[in-house]
Every structure is written in C-alpha cells, then in structure tokens.
Coordinates of C-alpha atoms in Angstrom, one line a residue:
M1 CA 0.0 0.0 0.0
A2 CA 1.0 3.6 -0.2
L3 CA 0.8 6.7 2.0
I4 CA -1.6 9.6 1.3
T5 CA 0.1 12.9 0.9
P6 CA -0.4 16.1 -1.2
L7 CA 2.7 16.8 -3.3
T8 CA 2.9 17.6 -7.0
R9 CA 1.7 15.1 -9.5
H10 CA 0.5 16.9 -12.5
V11 CA -3.1 16.0 -13.4
G12 CA -4.1 19.2 -15.0
S13 CA -3.7 21.9 -12.4
V14 CA -3.4 18.8 -10.2
S15 CA -0.5 17.7 -7.9
R16 CA 0.0 14.9 -5.6
W17 CA 2.3 13.3 -3.2
V18 CA 3.1 9.9 -4.3
T19 CA 4.4 7.1 -2.1
Q20 CA 5.3 3.5 -2.1
S21 CA 7.8 1.1 -0.6
R22 CA 11.3 1.6 0.7
G23 CA 13.4 -1.0 2.4
F24 CA 13.7 0.2 5.9
A25 CA 10.1 0.3 7.1
I26 CA 8.8 -1.3 10.2
K27 CA 7.3 -4.7 9.3
R28 CA 3.6 -4.7 10.0
V29 CA 1.3 -7.7 9.6
T30 CA -2.3 -7.3 8.7
L31 CA -5.1 -9.4 10.2
L32 CA -5.4 -11.1 6.8
E33 CA -1.7 -12.1 7.0
D34 CA -1.9 -13.1 10.7
T35 CA -2.4 -16.8 11.5
N36 CA -4.0 -15.7 14.8
G37 CA -6.2 -13.3 12.9
F38 CA -8.0 -13.9 9.6
G39 CA -5.0 -15.8 8.0
F40 CA -7.2 -18.8 7.6
A41 CA -9.2 -17.1 4.8
R42 CA -8.0 -17.5 1.2
S43 CA -6.3 -14.4 -0.2
N44 CA -3.5 -13.6 -2.7
P45 CA -0.3 -13.0 -0.8
R46 CA 1.3 -9.5 -1.5
P47 CA 5.1 -9.3 -1.8
G48 CA 6.9 -7.5 0.9
K49 CA 8.4 -4.0 0.5
P50 CA 10.1 -2.7 -1.5
R51 CA 8.0 -4.1 -4.3
S52 CA 8.9 -4.5 -7.9
K53 CA 5.4 -5.5 -9.0
G54 CA 1.9 -4.9 -7.8
V55 CA 3.0 -1.4 -6.8
T56 CA 0.3 1.1 -5.9
E57 CA 0.8 4.9 -5.9
I58 CA -1.8 7.4 -4.7
R59 CA -2.5 11.1 -4.7
G60 CA -3.6 12.9 -1.6
P61 CA -6.9 14.5 -0.8
Y62 CA -5.7 18.0 -1.8
Y63 CA -3.7 18.7 -5.0
S64 CA -2.8 21.7 -7.1
V65 CA 0.4 22.5 -8.9
G66 CA 3.3 22.8 -6.5
S67 CA 1.3 22.5 -3.3
F68 CA 4.4 21.1 -1.5
S69 CA 6.1 24.5 -2.1
L70 CA 3.5 26.1 0.2
F71 CA 4.6 23.9 3.2
H72 CA 6.9 25.2 5.9
E73 CA 10.1 23.1 5.5
K74 CA 9.9 21.6 9.0
E75 CA 6.4 20.3 8.5
L76 CA 7.3 19.0 5.0
R77 CA 10.3 17.1 6.4
E78 CA 8.1 15.6 9.1
L79 CA 5.5 14.5 6.6
I80 CA 8.2 12.8 4.4
D81 CA 9.8 11.1 7.4
L82 CA 6.3 9.8 8.4
A83 CA 6.0 8.3 4.9
H84 CA 9.4 6.7 5.1
S85 CA 8.6 5.2 8.5
Y86 CA 5.9 3.2 6.8
G87 CA 8.2 2.0 4.1
V88 CA 7.0 4.2 1.3
Y89 CA 8.9 6.3 -1.2
V90 CA 8.0 10.0 -1.9
S91 CA 7.8 11.5 -5.4
T92 CA 7.7 15.2 -6.2
G93 CA 5.1 14.7 -8.8
G94 CA 4.9 16.8 -12.0
W95 CA 6.0 20.3 -10.9
A96 CA 9.0 20.0 -13.3
E97 CA 6.7 21.0 -16.1
H98 CA 6.1 24.4 -14.6
L99 CA 9.9 24.9 -14.1
L100 CA 10.6 24.2 -17.7
T101 CA 8.6 27.3 -18.8
H102 CA 11.1 29.6 -17.0
P103 CA 13.4 31.8 -19.0
D104 CA 16.5 29.8 -17.9
P105 CA 15.1 26.3 -17.3
N106 CA 18.6 24.7 -16.9
A107 CA 19.5 26.9 -14.0
V108 CA 16.1 26.8 -12.4
F109 CA 16.0 23.0 -12.7
D110 CA 19.4 22.7 -11.1
R111 CA 18.2 24.9 -8.1
Y112 CA 15.0 22.7 -7.9
L113 CA 17.1 19.5 -7.8
T114 CA 19.5 21.0 -5.3
K115 CA 16.7 21.8 -2.9
C116 CA 15.1 18.4 -3.4
K117 CA 18.4 16.8 -2.5
D118 CA 18.8 19.1 0.4
L119 CA 15.4 17.9 1.7
G120 CA 17.7 15.2 2.6
H121 CA 17.5 11.5 2.2
V122 CA 13.8 12.4 2.0
L123 CA 12.6 13.1 -1.5
D124 CA 13.2 10.0 -3.6
V125 CA 11.6 10.4 -7.0
I126 CA 11.4 13.3 -9.4
E127 CA 8.5 13.0 -11.8
L128 CA 9.0 14.5 -15.2
S129 CA 5.8 15.5 -17.0
S130 CA 5.3 17.3 -20.2
G131 CA 1.6 16.9 -21.1
F132 CA 1.4 20.6 -22.0
L133 CA 4.8 21.1 -23.4
S134 CA 6.5 20.1 -26.7
I135 CA 10.0 19.1 -25.8
P136 CA 12.5 17.2 -28.0
E137 CA 13.2 13.6 -26.9
N138 CA 16.9 14.2 -26.4
D139 CA 16.2 17.1 -24.2
W140 CA 13.9 15.0 -22.1
L141 CA 16.6 12.4 -21.8
R142 CA 19.0 15.0 -20.7
L143 CA 16.6 15.9 -17.9
V144 CA 16.7 12.3 -16.8
D145 CA 20.5 12.3 -16.8
K146 CA 20.4 15.5 -14.7
V147 CA 18.1 14.0 -12.1
H148 CA 20.2 10.9 -11.9
A149 CA 23.4 13.0 -11.5
Y150 CA 21.8 14.3 -8.2
K151 CA 21.4 10.7 -7.1
L152 CA 17.6 11.0 -7.3
E153 CA 15.3 8.7 -9.3
A154 CA 13.7 10.1 -12.4
K155 CA 10.1 9.0 -13.3
P156 CA 9.0 10.3 -16.7
E157 CA 5.3 10.5 -17.4
L158 CA 4.2 9.4 -20.9
G159 CA 0.9 9.6 -22.8
I160 CA -0.7 9.8 -26.1
Q161 CA -2.8 12.9 -25.5
F162 CA -1.3 16.4 -25.8
G163 CA -2.7 18.7 -23.1
A164 CA -3.4 15.8 -20.8
G165 CA -3.7 16.6 -17.1
G166 CA -5.6 19.8 -17.4
D167 CA -9.2 20.9 -17.1
T168 CA -9.7 20.9 -20.9
P169 CA -13.1 19.4 -21.8
A170 CA -13.0 15.9 -23.4
G171 CA -14.3 17.2 -26.7
D172 CA -11.5 19.7 -27.0
L173 CA -8.9 17.1 -26.2
E174 CA -10.4 14.8 -28.8
A175 CA -10.2 17.6 -31.4
L176 CA -6.4 17.8 -30.7
G177 CA -6.0 14.2 -31.7
T178 CA -3.6 11.6 -30.1
S179 CA -0.1 10.6 -30.9
D180 CA 1.0 7.2 -32.2
P181 CA 1.3 4.7 -29.3
G182 CA 4.5 3.4 -31.0
K183 CA 6.1 6.8 -30.2
L184 CA 5.3 6.3 -26.5
V185 CA 6.7 2.8 -26.5
N186 CA 9.9 3.9 -28.3
L187 CA 10.5 6.8 -26.0
G188 CA 9.7 4.7 -22.9
Q189 CA 12.3 2.2 -24.0
R190 CA 14.9 5.0 -24.3
F191 CA 14.1 6.1 -20.8
L192 CA 14.5 2.5 -19.5
D193 CA 17.8 2.2 -21.3
A194 CA 18.9 5.5 -19.6
G195 CA 18.3 4.0 -16.2
V196 CA 14.7 4.9 -15.4
Q197 CA 13.2 2.4 -13.0
R198 CA 9.5 3.0 -13.7
L199 CA 7.4 4.9 -16.2
M200 CA 4.1 6.6 -15.5
I201 CA 1.4 6.2 -18.2
E202 CA -1.0 9.1 -18.4
S203 CA -4.7 8.1 -18.4
E204 CA -6.0 10.9 -20.6
G205 CA -6.6 9.7 -24.2
I206 CA -6.6 6.0 -23.0
T207 CA -9.2 5.6 -20.2
E208 CA -10.0 9.2 -19.3
N209 CA -11.6 11.9 -21.4
V210 CA -12.3 9.5 -24.2
T211 CA -15.5 8.3 -25.9
S212 CA -14.2 4.7 -25.7
W213 CA -11.2 3.3 -23.9
R214 CA -8.0 2.7 -25.9
T215 CA -7.4 -0.8 -24.6
D216 CA -5.2 -1.4 -27.7
V217 CA -2.7 1.2 -26.4
V218 CA -2.5 -0.5 -23.0
S219 CA -2.1 -3.9 -24.7
Q220 CA 0.7 -2.6 -26.8
I221 CA 2.5 -1.1 -23.8
M222 CA 2.2 -4.3 -21.8
K223 CA 3.5 -6.3 -24.8
E224 CA 6.4 -4.1 -25.8
L225 CA 7.7 -2.7 -22.5
P226 CA 8.5 -4.7 -19.3
P227 CA 5.2 -4.8 -17.3
G228 CA 7.0 -4.4 -14.0
R229 CA 8.5 -1.1 -15.1
V230 CA 5.3 0.7 -16.2
M231 CA 2.5 2.1 -14.0
F232 CA -0.9 3.1 -15.3
E233 CA -3.0 6.0 -14.0
A234 CA -6.3 4.4 -13.0
A235 CA -8.1 6.8 -10.6
D236 CA -11.5 5.3 -11.3
P237 CA -12.8 2.0 -9.8
K238 CA -14.1 0.7 -13.1
V239 CA -10.7 1.4 -14.6
F240 CA -8.5 -0.3 -12.0
N241 CA -11.0 -3.1 -11.9
W242 CA -10.4 -3.6 -15.6
Y243 CA -6.6 -3.5 -15.3
I244 CA -6.6 -6.1 -12.5
R245 CA -9.0 -8.3 -14.4
E246 CA -7.0 -8.2 -17.6
F247 CA -3.5 -8.2 -16.3
G248 CA -3.7 -9.7 -12.8
M249 CA -2.9 -8.5 -9.3
D250 CA 0.7 -7.5 -10.1
V251 CA -0.1 -4.7 -12.5
N252 CA 1.3 -1.3 -11.2
L253 CA -1.5 1.3 -10.7
F254 CA -1.9 4.9 -9.6
V255 CA -5.2 5.6 -7.9
D256 CA -6.9 8.3 -5.8
H257 CA -6.3 8.2 -2.0
S258 CA -9.9 7.3 -1.4
Q259 CA -9.6 4.1 -3.5
I260 CA -6.6 2.4 -1.8
V261 CA -8.5 0.0 0.3
Q262 CA -10.8 -1.0 -2.5
L263 CA -7.8 -1.7 -4.8
E264 CA -5.9 -3.6 -2.2
C265 CA -8.9 -5.8 -1.4
L266 CA -9.2 -6.5 -5.2
R267 CA -5.5 -7.4 -5.4
A268 CA -5.9 -9.7 -2.4
G269 CA -8.9 -11.4 -4.0
I270 CA -11.3 -10.7 -1.1
W271 CA -13.5 -8.1 -2.9
G272 CA -14.7 -7.6 -6.4
T273 CA -17.6 -6.7 -8.8
A274 CA -19.5 -9.3 -10.8
D275 CA -16.7 -9.8 -13.3
T276 CA -13.9 -10.1 -10.7
W277 CA -15.5 -11.5 -7.5
G278 CA -13.6 -14.7 -6.6
K279 CA -11.7 -14.6 -9.9
I280 CA -8.5 -12.8 -9.0
V281 CA -6.1 -15.6 -7.9
S282 CA -2.4 -16.4 -7.8
L283 CA -0.2 -19.5 -7.5
R284 CA 2.0 -18.5 -4.6

C-alpha cells in the first residue's frame, strides 16, 4: 500500500504526493496475514516492500500545482519522514513541467534538484511530466540524466494525449487528436535504457476523457515494455478493476487516496464486482 500525501503530481492543475515502498520500514502484519487473525481465509499474498510488481501509488486529498512548495520546511520534512517510517517512497510529482517554462530552465531546474536533494535523504523520486509542453526527446533524456546526477530517481510520465492533465473538456482534447502509441513505447524504452526504473502512463486519451477506452494502447505497452516497469493511472474504480481483471494482481497502478482499500482488497482477491469476485487468484 501507499501513504496519502499532497505533493505535486500533475493531473491538470493537479498535484500529488506519491508514495510506495522503501526497504527500511517497520514490518507490519495485517489481520489477513496473521495466522492468529484472519489468516485462515483465502487471499492472494502480497510481496513485501520494496515491491517490484503490484506497486500502488496514490494522490492525496488535496492537490494543485506545486502545493508542496507552500509547506513550511519543518512540516514538510516531518511528513516525508512519516512516509518513510511506513516504508513508502515519496515523489515530487509533475511540478517540473512548470519549471521548464522559466526563462533559464537549466539553472532553475538545477536549483530545484539541489533543494530536493537538500530535503535530505527524504525526497526519492522526481517526476518528469510534459503533457502541456512540446520538448525534444533528447532534451527530455538530458533531464533524466540531470536528475540521476543528483542521485535521485527520475520517473517520466508518458501519454498519447497532448494537453493531458488539465481541465480541458474531453471534446476539445479529442479535437487535438492523439499521438502514435508506438512513439510512447519507443521513448519509454529509451528512458528505461537510460536507467529509469519505472514509467508513469497518463490516463488521458486512454481511459480518461475519451469516448471509448483505448485498450489497444494498453495492450501494446504491456506487450512491448517490461510490465513491471510501467505504471498506469487508474483513478476510477471501473478502470483499475479492468486492469486487475485483464493483467492480474501484479499490474502497477496509480489511484486516488480514497480508493486504496478498494484496490488492495481487489488485489488480495477478497473483494470484487460481478466480473472479478472470486476470480483474482495467484499460484504463490
């Protein structure tokens, strides 16, 4: 599971804190895992943290661009430390997109990474979004290298819909058209070759703000990129229900903070709708 926090993950004028597992958390056992609790009931075992599959990321209850920059530093550090104490990593989200619009983006981005690094051993992942920007692929790769040079982890966000993440009506987005999924796959592979551990796949144009879902795009991504190194935005129960049904409990998903229990129960096989109830299983 992941912790709920409000940092910057760009979903329009949206931001989020994103968290998942780190290696030094206190080991906690749920009642479902406890032989003296409800361990007698059938469930799908979840791997321990840090996880390489079945990873869940969430956004907090409040989000708007750069909300973490409005924190007092002491409280921000305390919040991140709390996340780490539960074995979760913390991502800055997509504020990088805002910084790239500055007159001297290289210098501004260096100052941004310097401060993220200064926040200590605390901030772990720097998300790189460009849903509203047109940026050459090689420049994007240079940003990845820059993040890695600061000993931070880069997490690019990829999609097929330009203008994704905003408050633009679905009809207007459809009028803009979508890009070739092959372009996403090729760029994603370049990022992985550059040392990126996990890619975020934007939902707009695929399962959000569309007349019909582009399941063909999801299938192409899962076929041509390592499934364990991609994560899909799925902040809608019917969407993450479909992902789990089609790809099993180990698919990596990003959901809203209010949906974490519902998703974890679905992964464990102890909850479901008519098409998933009693059908999500594993051989472990």
